[in-house]
Amino acid sequence: MSEPVLSVRGLEVTFTGGGRPVPAVRGVDFDVYPNEVLGIVGESGSGKSVTSLAVTGLLPETAKVQGSIKLADVEVTTADREVLRQMRGQDVGMIFQDPTTTLNPVFTIGRQVTEGQVAHGQIPAGNARGRGIELLREVDIPDPTGRVVQYPHQFSGGMRQRAVIAMAMAGRPRLIIADEPTTALDVTVQAQVLSVLAKRQADTGAAVILITHDLGVIAEVAHRVAVMYGGRIVETGPVHEIFKRPQHPYTVGLLQSLPRIDAAEERLVPIRGQPPNPARLPTGCTFHPRCPIGRDRERCRTEDPALREVVEGHRSACHCVEEVAALLADTATPARAPATVAPQAAAAQAPLLAVDKLKVHFPIKAGILRRRVGWVRAVDGVSLTVNAGETVGLVGESGCGKTTTGRAIMGLIKATGGSVRFDGQEVTRLSPGELRKARRNMQYIFQDPYSSLNPIKTVGDIVAEPLHIHGIYEEMGGAKRIAELFELVGLPRTVLGRYPREFSGGQKQRIGIARALALQPRLLILDEPVAALDVSIQAQIINLLQDLQKELGLAYLFIAHDLSVVRHISDRVAVMYLGKIIEESEKTTLYETPVHPYTQSLLSAVPVPDPDARHTRRRIVLEGDIPNPSKPPPGCYFHPRCFRASDRCRVEEPAFTPYPGLPTRTACHHAGPLGASS
Amino acid sequence: GASAQDLKGGRLRVAILADIHNFDPMQFSGVNFPLIKNLYDSLIEYTPEGQPIPNLASEWKIAPDSKSVAITLRSGVNFHSGNPVNAEAVAATLKKAADPQKGKNVYPTMSIVQDWTVNGPLGITINFKNPVPVGQITDLLQFLSVIEPSGIDTVETKHAGSGPFILGERVLGQRVTMTANAKYWQKPPIVSEIVLTVFSDNDAASAAIESGAVDIIYGGNARSAVRLRNAGYQLIQGPGPLVQVFRINATRGPFKNDKFRQAFNYLMDREAILRVGYAGVGEVTALPWAPASPATDKSYNTRYAFSLEKAQALLKESGLSAAELSNWKLTANGGDQDGMAISQIVQSTVAKVGMNIQLDVKQGAELTDAMLTGKFDAIFGGIGNIQKFPTRVGTNSIYRTTNNPILGNPHPFPAYVAAMQRVDTTLGTGEPVKQAYDNLNKVLVETAFGIPTNTFDIGLIVAAKNVGGITREIDNMLVGRTIGFR
Amino acid sequence: MTGYIIRRILQLLPVLLISSAGIWAMIYAVPGTPIGALVGENATPEQVQAAIQRVGLDQPMLVQFWAWLKSALVGDLGRSIFSRDPVFDLIMGRAPATLQLGLGATLVGLILGIPVAVLSALYPNSWLDRSLSGWSALALGVPTFWLGILLILLFSVELRWLPSASTYVSIFESPWGAIRNTFLPALTLGVYVSGIFARFLRASLLSEMKADYVRTARSKGLKERDVVGRHVFRNALLPFVTVVGLMMAAFIGGTVVTEAVFTYPGIGRLLIQAITQRDYPLIQGVILFILVVHVVINLMVDVLYAYIDPRIEYS
Amino acid sequence: MTGGMQRSLDVLRRLLSHRGALISVIYLAVVVFVATFARWIIPYDPVVQDLTSTLEAPSAKHWFGTDELGRDLMARAVYGARTSLITAAGAVVIAGVVGIPIGLVAGFFGGWRDAILMRIVDVLLSLPGILFAMALIAVLGRSQLAALVAVGITGIPSFARITRAQVLSLRKRDFVMAVEALGGSSTYNMFRTVLPNSWSPLLVQVVILSSVAILLEAALAFLGVGIPPPTPSWGEMLRTGKSFLYEAPYYAVLPGIVLTLTILSLDTLGRTLAWVLEDRHELGEEAEAEAEKARP
Ligand SMILES: Nc1ncnc2c1ncn2[C@@H]1O[C@H](COP(=O)(O)OP(=O)(O)OP(=O)(O)O)[C@@H](O)[C@H]1O
Ligand SMILES: Nc1ncnc2c1ncn2[C@@H]1O[C@H](COP(=O)(O)OP(=O)(O)OP(=O)(O)O)[C@@H](O)[C@H]1O
Ligand SMILES: [Mg+2]
Ligand SMILES: [Mg+2]
């Protein structure tokens, strides 16, 4: 193998200033070689970003860096400012997570893309524009000549991220660090961006460090993987090895807690507990409190294991590497026991929730007079039913109207049209008072656990609040009932008097669920309840939800953009696009035999945490972005991006009708399974 | 001082303390004082001692029955426009003065006039309703600045006079320039130009004279003037001060009580008021006359000197309860720092004899409104024309004998009305006149609706050392004609 | 853009109409009439009556307002009751003075404020930052009228360098005279706004420094000078422009207190004088002038915004 | 409620750990104390004149000197503090009592209610506060109450706007919508959820407005429309003192120092308070770690 582009040895980063020092990175070694993608995975706070910033010398002054970082013959830890500056942009380029904020809003894309090269004297300022056009063309931005003088706000998210890639690659650096480059993007856009990144890497032969928490993305693009936990690399090896023969209990845990889109596993195996707080790391092996093997072992509790080679090129930091394989084998069988078999709702029985042609249009107001200049058709004809005790998944890309649908069903947003019948009662026509009563049977769980709890109330009061509001606190059992609810969601009653800020995200989500359950609802609308959580915690909550459903016979409307999670939890799934349901079916049918081209592309775009699938799966990369819901295209809303679009699609809106032979309803003129010609 | 011959001309820069926006000589209020004697000529003038001397009128003859005066105008005098100053112009001026809309400050003085007859181009006779004492007649003639007839309707905004200066540029709110009238019928002015610069406060004006930006401050306050005098500047006090009068609305509250009012004759700490409010520039006085006035009687100052005991005794005599004693407010002019100070002195003094009263601070229009309509219990206010014929004080609202806006109709003090009447009708000179004055003075302190405290100067002049030839004008107006540089 | 500006100006009309009705109503709520000030305290009843008629105060309020409005609509704001000068001329007589002072003060504020903000933001929480923040706190905490007094004490009473009270001298006529007369009030106001400017700019610089694009710019290998001077400053400038505009509008609308301290002949004093004298048309005119100035400056800020912030488009 | 108390104490502790804030609090405490107990502390009555010793320079007898009527300037400065403090307190109460509900209703219901209320507030805001206050005093006549009301009314917009902004930002937070989803009425939500969560910016506003009120009251007095003499007030002292700059420079200097220090202290306090309150999440992190340990 050739010389590594980057060689990191014994890297330690400690944040000082403001209370106790935070050891964010604690002894990290790795190399990256040309033409290689090194994937770094790990839960939030494990030190991924800090490591990457250390490599480029971009850490804030409060960070104390020790160890050695050799990047293209420069020792980063000791280099002076000017050397570092020269290095950045020439030897290393960076891609950050959120394309909406990484670009300066007041400069043109062209200027920002070429600025680095101009600053390094690689191109004269006069040629910048031409170079900008060239760079944008390289990342497949249509009409680069016109786009080069535009500003970031005129670019869509995917285009912006491609521009950022162009910018990072402009100086043809030998190393690219991409820190969660697609986390903020939808799957279809993620697929575009990843393919552009891969293409550009192939062109330039650069080494890439790809930081992500999405194992699917890693499996899809990485050659080698480093798994970080608590500021250290706990396992590193070739991508196939990591996924097939993980050598660290944490990696095993991550893989097992992940719902998969390509298989119908029954029950997830979460990692117990919470990720560590870097300011208060456990002693010994940082993973030991959560480890099924080392939890009670003296050695794991006291001695931090070194990263040792287990197989050629595959290293793990575990005292009990030998036992890991067994872990993989035996936890797999019993835990993946028959999942909650959803009580098959009698089809004859009337559905609990019936939404018909629901429309929510928001006025767009502009000017000083705040006149309405148009409508955002956030929800534009949604029909779906949820039966008692059933889980219906509602998926779709960002901005397609999922949240609005959920809130309109709850009556939190006024519907513009259509009907919502809950238990036979028309919700949209209720008076505010009646609506408040009706809500007792229908509850909502919010996406962001951090903001859904009133910060100045104790969690006990928060859970009791709905009972007080409806004046049934005593009737329902008072304090005893609250304590029961806490137990129901797996929290000890001792925490009742604490404030929300004292809880982690997962715990907060549990409290939110307890509050929703206080009124004994029959339907829960869950708006991305796990999207903000790390995979290990996500699995805990999903399991909790499944258990609660079994126990209490709840019906769920489960809103999510993560197709794997939806597949895991739902009985039926509805796919939304631009305010409409375009396909709805029983889960297995939908995932295995999708008939709408959008569903098909969406499913194909989801990265699968299986490196082997990389070459076998057929991927449909959708062109373009989701159109603006205030100016939907004529005819079928999907036609501009559709690979089956015909002239008819451009003018005629397809009806939402049952698809023959399958338990599916779809809205497409050319519906049909993949491969079947339309 | 230097004689006029030694004075050199140039540009005289005068600091004034209010903008001038009215060029009507009948609008005879302090703000116009820098202009009137420069843009206009009056029929006659007074020496600082009060002796009438000819001006536009070369001669005036009072009829033996004292019911008319025949005026002969100087010939060859022209207005700035070139038109001659003639009897027609005087008639037009008189017509304006007799019009309540246009007569302004001259209007009340015109109440003695019956009509007038023009005799030829330069002669005019003014007829009176009743026989009038000489002083009142000369006062009227002195008060009449002749306005060019064609300019009468626009005189507020466009000057129309015959004076030694011609109005030049006016920059709103900032300055007014007057240029010498080369064709002036008397000796033309020494300086070629007077620039009146508006300063909005005394310190500003003081700073300006100290920095050499102006040569004269006209109309500044006494305290600044004294400071400047101590710094070596000339301080010129004119013969026409005002008298500060504690005006009492005898129709309200405890002031209806005679003894209560009379107590205030003793409650004025005149020395302190003069010292604190006016830096000692002026004289204490218990009567509303200037030193030059024939009615002046200094003995009253000692007889009614500040005395809490005498006041206390009168208050006891009044029979008013403690609550009644304090049942009034002292209205004070918030826009006038000196007025505020002396009002506070009085407030503090009356507290010592058991009257706990509040100041009712008013300003601007609201204050004038209150004074004009008698919406006050007591208030300080300056009284003008005290250097002229004694009954001229009757043009000041509180001293008015008919239609008194404060004391109302009929006048609550017939003795006062009669005393004034007697002064007005006692013609000639000699003992009867003196007795009429004595009677008036006695009535004034007994009725006690106005308690004079001290004289004070408006139109105080502070001049740089190199300025000479300043005229002490009877009304303390600015006379630019005689001023020059040493 | 032109269409936008025209529309904004047209929208000003109803605002002015409503405001003038409001002011008129307010004027009548305030006790006192201009008559007293007009005729003087010694006027006779006939004279008072004559003056009331001349000014038209004997008319019903609505009639008076309507009369005023009719002439205002054709651009005639009437005449001052007191001085008989056209209201428009009186305002225009003061406007240059106020404009000169306002611009001077803004200039002083920027000269003092921007470096303070930039230095503070470059070294946040350092001793330099703390002392500079102390300075801005002081600048904001010292009442302008007291600062004015202190400056007069120092420069006029003690040193005798500058006049203690200002007259208006146009900078075009006599630059030196203008500076002598405008310096102290401009400094007084300027110190005050420099505090506002410094605080505001520091805060927005600091928050912009945390923005992701700054890290991006650094990761490209730009010089720190360019990162701060171009990327950060340009973004921080956007909200700053608004603040500068606001302050300028406030100044040009007349700064009552400072003008009082230095007896500066500006719009603020004109208004106070008009109010004291109950000079109705003048009050009306000056307040409308202040409103128009606010709106126009806001409009200018908005237009400027469109030039420096590409995200904003007016159509 | 004990939790709330705990938090308040916590905020106080953190506040006082800032040197500037500590000094400010001490200074303000001294001012409040002296103003309250002036009668027993200051040997002079602020309105009693001694016309024989006017405009005396500071001396052992009169620490701040005497004024043009021979009154003790220190007594006047101290009693002037009382005027300022009463005005500030009254004004803040008026502004809060009127402004907060306006902001709450406007922010919470939006629509026409918001449009109307905010238009009114904007109008109040577009006129310079001092002019508005002067007009109001012209109507009410000069008195302590008039000054207090006028200053209070000019403070209404800032309370209304801050409350409204707070409501708008809180409304976007899920926990407010959660209460709605749970069936809580708007009134419940407004007063039980939104308002209690807004106390920190409002508290900061109270402090800031106090300083603005003191400044405004002084400015009004300086312009000669404040509380009528002889009631001592700082602004009035500066106004009168200004005309004695040559004879008695200390006259206008000393009260100005007291006034400036008061405003400076309130400003420092307000800013530090805002900083401390904003900083609360740091506190949360520590607590979270504690909770971690207690986990079963
Ligand atoms: N500037 C800083 N000051 C103090 N602590 C910091 C700073 N930056 C990061 N940390 C801490 O270092 C730890 C590691 O942070 P890092 O951003 O590397 O995590 P990450 O693995 O990238 O997580 P995520 O997936 O959330 O991005 C975190 O606990 C964080 O709180
Ligand atoms: N209050 C509102 N006013 C105007 N437009 C709105 C409003 N709320 C949502 N929208 C718009 O409606 C569309 C649908 O929004 P919604 O939040 O329902 O999407 P979503 O599918 O939940 O997206 P995400 O995955 O990002 O949560 C978006 O274009 C959004 O910008
Ligand atoms: Mg990160
Ligand atoms: Mg959503």
mmCIF file of C-alpha atoms in Angstrom, chain B residues 188-395:
data_model
loop_
_atom_site.group_PDB
_atom_site.id
_atom_site.type_symbol
_atom_site.label_atom_id
_atom_site.label_comp_id
_atom_site.label_asym_id
_atom_site.label_seq_id
_atom_site.Cartn_x
_atom_site.Cartn_y
_atom_site.Cartn_z
ATOM 1 C CA PRO B 188 -27.024 108.401 10.160
ATOM 2 C CA PRO B 189 -25.959 105.454 12.317
ATOM 3 C CA ILE B 190 -22.303 104.969 13.085
ATOM 4 C CA VAL B 191 -22.259 101.282 12.355
ATOM 5 C CA SER B 192 -23.049 100.106 8.889
ATOM 6 C CA GLU B 193 -24.879 97.034 9.953
ATOM 7 C CA ILE B 194 -26.397 95.407 12.990
ATOM 8 C CA VAL B 195 -26.603 91.635 13.131
ATOM 9 C CA LEU B 196 -29.007 90.345 15.727
ATOM 10 C CA THR B 197 -28.135 86.757 16.422
ATOM 11 C CA VAL B 198 -30.662 84.665 18.253
ATOM 12 C CA PHE B 199 -29.299 82.788 21.234
ATOM 13 C CA SER B 200 -31.528 80.489 23.034
ATOM 14 C CA ASP B 201 -29.987 80.895 26.403
ATOM 15 C CA ASN B 202 -28.046 83.254 28.572
ATOM 16 C CA ASP B 203 -24.982 81.107 28.894
ATOM 17 C CA ALA B 204 -24.793 80.773 25.172
ATOM 18 C CA ALA B 205 -24.913 84.485 24.751
ATOM 19 C CA SER B 206 -22.354 84.985 27.510
ATOM 20 C CA ALA B 207 -20.052 82.507 25.895
ATOM 21 C CA ALA B 208 -20.484 84.316 22.619
ATOM 22 C CA ILE B 209 -19.503 87.703 24.019
ATOM 23 C CA GLU B 210 -16.608 86.141 25.863
ATOM 24 C CA SER B 211 -15.329 84.487 22.757
ATOM 25 C CA GLY B 212 -15.708 87.716 20.847
ATOM 26 C CA ALA B 213 -18.445 86.370 18.624
ATOM 27 C CA VAL B 214 -20.789 89.220 19.551
ATOM 28 C CA ASP B 215 -20.258 92.758 20.800
ATOM 29 C CA ILE B 216 -23.404 93.225 22.823
ATOM 30 C CA ILE B 217 -25.851 91.052 24.659
ATOM 31 C CA TYR B 218 -29.265 92.593 24.695
ATOM 32 C CA GLY B 219 -31.925 91.298 27.054
ATOM 33 C CA GLY B 220 -29.886 88.775 28.974
ATOM 34 C CA ASN B 221 -30.620 87.889 32.547
ATOM 35 C CA ALA B 222 -29.210 89.738 35.515
ATOM 36 C CA ARG B 223 -27.102 86.916 36.861
ATOM 37 C CA SER B 224 -25.154 86.421 33.653
ATOM 38 C CA ALA B 225 -24.865 90.167 33.293
ATOM 39 C CA VAL B 226 -23.376 90.545 36.741
ATOM 40 C CA ARG B 227 -20.923 87.772 36.074
ATOM 41 C CA LEU B 228 -19.864 89.510 32.895
ATOM 42 C CA ARG B 229 -19.656 92.866 34.642
ATOM 43 C CA ASN B 230 -17.339 91.300 37.164
ATOM 44 C CA ALA B 231 -15.282 90.034 34.253
ATOM 45 C CA GLY B 232 -14.867 93.600 32.995
ATOM 46 C CA TYR B 233 -17.710 94.011 30.571
ATOM 47 C CA GLN B 234 -19.951 97.062 30.559
ATOM 48 C CA LEU B 235 -23.358 96.598 32.106
ATOM 49 C CA ILE B 236 -25.936 99.178 31.124
ATOM 50 C CA GLN B 237 -29.229 99.386 32.964
ATOM 51 C CA GLY B 238 -31.921 101.352 31.231
ATOM 52 C CA PRO B 239 -34.349 103.785 32.838
ATOM 53 C CA GLY B 240 -37.341 101.556 32.090
ATOM 54 C CA PRO B 241 -37.310 98.513 34.292
ATOM 55 C CA LEU B 242 -40.292 96.342 35.143
ATOM 56 C CA VAL B 243 -41.645 95.774 38.596
ATOM 57 C CA GLN B 244 -42.077 92.258 39.767
ATOM 58 C CA VAL B 245 -45.533 91.958 41.286
ATOM 59 C CA PHE B 246 -46.984 89.190 43.336
ATOM 60 C CA ARG B 247 -50.397 89.232 41.727
ATOM 61 C CA ILE B 248 -53.298 88.070 43.775
ATOM 62 C CA ASN B 249 -56.604 86.888 42.473
ATOM 63 C CA ALA B 250 -58.720 88.508 45.152
ATOM 64 C CA THR B 251 -61.796 86.637 44.018
ATOM 65 C CA ARG B 252 -60.586 83.217 45.078
ATOM 66 C CA GLY B 253 -60.168 81.254 48.283
ATOM 67 C CA PRO B 254 -58.525 82.940 51.237
ATOM 68 C CA PHE B 255 -57.597 85.879 49.045
ATOM 69 C CA LYS B 256 -61.104 87.191 49.318
ATOM 70 C CA ASN B 257 -60.115 88.170 52.830
ATOM 71 C CA ASP B 258 -58.629 91.692 53.063
ATOM 72 C CA LYS B 259 -56.416 91.019 56.046
ATOM 73 C CA PHE B 260 -55.116 87.867 54.498
ATOM 74 C CA ARG B 261 -54.113 89.787 51.387
ATOM 75 C CA GLN B 262 -52.605 92.594 53.368
ATOM 76 C CA ALA B 263 -50.431 90.107 55.209
ATOM 77 C CA PHE B 264 -48.634 89.562 51.924
ATOM 78 C CA ASN B 265 -47.349 93.127 52.030
ATOM 79 C CA TYR B 266 -45.111 91.861 54.820
ATOM 80 C CA LEU B 267 -44.519 88.358 53.513
ATOM 81 C CA MET B 268 -42.287 89.403 50.644
ATOM 82 C CA ASP B 269 -38.626 88.979 51.531
ATOM 83 C CA ARG B 270 -37.814 91.609 48.944
ATOM 84 C CA GLU B 271 -34.104 91.732 49.613
ATOM 85 C CA ALA B 272 -33.757 88.002 49.187
ATOM 86 C CA ILE B 273 -35.952 87.958 46.126
ATOM 87 C CA LEU B 274 -33.860 90.679 44.480
ATOM 88 C CA ARG B 275 -30.624 89.008 45.438
ATOM 89 C CA VAL B 276 -31.505 85.445 44.520
ATOM 90 C CA GLY B 277 -33.743 86.090 41.573
ATOM 91 C CA TYR B 278 -32.047 89.086 40.026
ATOM 92 C CA ALA B 279 -28.495 89.014 41.294
ATOM 93 C CA GLY B 280 -29.209 92.268 43.062
ATOM 94 C CA VAL B 281 -29.698 94.182 39.827
ATOM 95 C CA GLY B 282 -32.683 96.426 40.530
ATOM 96 C CA GLU B 283 -34.261 97.935 43.579
ATOM 97 C CA VAL B 284 -36.698 96.647 46.117
ATOM 98 C CA THR B 285 -40.029 98.393 46.002
ATOM 99 C CA ALA B 286 -43.359 98.015 47.676
ATOM 100 C CA LEU B 287 -45.077 100.077 45.015
ATOM 101 C CA PRO B 288 -45.362 99.495 41.296
ATOM 102 C CA TRP B 289 -43.332 102.508 40.196
ATOM 103 C CA ALA B 290 -39.961 102.954 38.693
ATOM 104 C CA PRO B 291 -37.612 105.362 40.450
ATOM 105 C CA ALA B 292 -38.256 107.901 37.671
ATOM 106 C CA SER B 293 -42.001 107.847 38.209
ATOM 107 C CA PRO B 294 -43.578 110.839 39.951
ATOM 108 C CA ALA B 295 -45.568 108.473 42.171
ATOM 109 C CA THR B 296 -42.503 106.859 43.677
ATOM 110 C CA ASP B 297 -42.520 106.848 47.483
ATOM 111 C CA LYS B 298 -39.575 105.114 49.081
ATOM 112 C CA SER B 299 -41.038 105.265 52.565
ATOM 113 C CA TYR B 300 -43.316 102.370 51.706
ATOM 114 C CA ASN B 301 -40.277 100.140 51.408
ATOM 115 C CA THR B 302 -39.534 100.471 55.081
ATOM 116 C CA ARG B 303 -43.125 100.571 56.191
ATOM 117 C CA TYR B 304 -43.902 97.326 54.463
ATOM 118 C CA ALA B 305 -40.560 95.661 54.974
ATOM 119 C CA PHE B 306 -40.428 91.899 55.350
ATOM 120 C CA SER B 307 -41.880 90.955 58.721
ATOM 121 C CA LEU B 308 -43.235 87.585 59.705
ATOM 122 C CA GLU B 309 -44.641 88.976 62.928
ATOM 123 C CA LYS B 310 -46.724 91.670 61.261
ATOM 124 C CA ALA B 311 -47.913 89.156 58.732
ATOM 125 C CA GLN B 312 -48.761 86.704 61.433
ATOM 126 C CA ALA B 313 -50.765 89.340 63.245
ATOM 127 C CA LEU B 314 -52.768 90.135 60.110
ATOM 128 C CA LEU B 315 -53.363 86.472 59.454
ATOM 129 C CA LYS B 316 -54.726 86.069 62.932
ATOM 130 C CA GLU B 317 -56.969 89.038 62.358
ATOM 131 C CA SER B 318 -58.247 87.478 59.177
ATOM 132 C CA GLY B 319 -59.889 84.752 61.211
ATOM 133 C CA LEU B 320 -59.100 82.108 58.618
ATOM 134 C CA SER B 321 -58.571 78.536 59.760
ATOM 135 C CA ALA B 322 -55.290 76.736 59.169
ATOM 136 C CA ALA B 323 -56.820 74.739 56.355
ATOM 137 C CA GLU B 324 -58.180 77.863 54.715
ATOM 138 C CA LEU B 325 -54.812 79.554 54.990
ATOM 139 C CA SER B 326 -53.247 76.832 52.899
ATOM 140 C CA ASN B 327 -56.078 76.555 50.440
ATOM 141 C CA TRP B 328 -54.363 78.146 47.483
ATOM 142 C CA LYS B 329 -51.623 77.489 45.004
ATOM 143 C CA LEU B 330 -48.858 79.668 43.764
ATOM 144 C CA THR B 331 -48.743 79.527 40.007
ATOM 145 C CA ALA B 332 -45.191 79.725 38.737
ATOM 146 C CA ASN B 333 -43.664 80.154 35.342
ATOM 147 C CA GLY B 334 -41.773 76.948 34.617
ATOM 148 C CA GLY B 335 -40.082 78.582 31.683
ATOM 149 C CA ASP B 336 -38.470 81.238 33.814
ATOM 150 C CA GLN B 337 -35.782 80.126 36.144
ATOM 151 C CA ASP B 338 -35.739 83.336 38.167
ATOM 152 C CA GLY B 339 -39.490 83.245 38.502
ATOM 153 C CA MET B 340 -39.244 79.694 39.776
ATOM 154 C CA ALA B 341 -36.644 80.714 42.315
ATOM 155 C CA ILE B 342 -38.629 83.599 43.735
ATOM 156 C CA SER B 343 -41.810 81.555 43.770
ATOM 157 C CA GLN B 344 -39.999 78.948 45.810
ATOM 158 C CA ILE B 345 -38.781 81.643 48.169
ATOM 159 C CA VAL B 346 -42.336 82.772 48.721
ATOM 160 C CA GLN B 347 -43.517 79.222 49.110
ATOM 161 C CA SER B 348 -40.874 78.680 51.730
ATOM 162 C CA THR B 349 -41.698 81.978 53.464
ATOM 163 C CA VAL B 350 -45.416 81.393 53.715
ATOM 164 C CA ALA B 351 -44.712 77.943 55.102
ATOM 165 C CA LYS B 352 -43.167 79.697 58.076
ATOM 166 C CA VAL B 353 -46.486 81.336 58.881
ATOM 167 C CA GLY B 354 -48.403 78.116 58.522
ATOM 168 C CA MET B 355 -49.349 78.090 54.877
ATOM 169 C CA ASN B 356 -48.350 74.851 53.221
ATOM 170 C CA ILE B 357 -48.957 75.454 49.590
ATOM 171 C CA GLN B 358 -48.005 73.826 46.324
ATOM 172 C CA LEU B 359 -46.497 75.386 43.272
ATOM 173 C CA ASP B 360 -48.621 75.100 40.191
ATOM 174 C CA VAL B 361 -46.026 75.188 37.477
ATOM 175 C CA LYS B 362 -47.208 76.324 34.107
ATOM 176 C CA GLN B 363 -45.425 77.412 31.038
ATOM 177 C CA GLY B 364 -45.886 79.093 27.718
ATOM 178 C CA ALA B 365 -49.392 79.369 26.381
ATOM 179 C CA GLU B 366 -50.909 77.695 29.369
ATOM 180 C CA LEU B 367 -49.356 80.238 31.683
ATOM 181 C CA THR B 368 -50.367 83.237 29.622
ATOM 182 C CA ASP B 369 -53.825 81.777 29.399
ATOM 183 C CA ALA B 370 -53.996 81.545 33.155
ATOM 184 C CA MET B 371 -52.770 85.106 33.579
ATOM 185 C CA LEU B 372 -55.079 86.423 30.932
ATOM 186 C CA THR B 373 -58.164 84.779 32.319
ATOM 187 C CA GLY B 374 -57.369 84.905 36.009
ATOM 188 C CA LYS B 375 -57.128 81.130 36.387
ATOM 189 C CA PHE B 376 -54.733 81.399 39.295
ATOM 190 C CA ASP B 377 -54.725 82.175 42.978
ATOM 191 C CA ALA B 378 -51.459 84.012 43.053
ATOM 192 C CA ILE B 379 -48.680 84.457 40.574
ATOM 193 C CA PHE B 380 -45.586 86.548 40.027
ATOM 194 C CA GLY B 381 -45.525 88.711 36.973
ATOM 195 C CA GLY B 382 -43.609 91.719 35.759
ATOM 196 C CA ILE B 383 -45.411 95.020 35.262
ATOM 197 C CA GLY B 384 -44.280 97.389 32.563
ATOM 198 C CA ASN B 385 -44.525 101.120 31.827
ATOM 199 C CA ILE B 386 -43.866 101.959 35.448
ATOM 200 C CA GLN B 387 -41.586 104.775 34.404
ATOM 201 C CA LYS B 388 -44.374 106.538 32.569
ATOM 202 C CA PHE B 389 -47.570 108.162 33.630
ATOM 203 C CA PRO B 390 -48.679 106.337 36.775
ATOM 204 C CA THR B 391 -51.982 105.114 35.492
ATOM 205 C CA ARG B 392 -50.208 103.416 32.632
ATOM 206 C CA VAL B 393 -49.831 100.493 35.019
ATOM 207 C CA GLY B 394 -53.574 100.209 34.479
ATOM 208 C CA THR B 395 -52.838 98.641 31.128
#
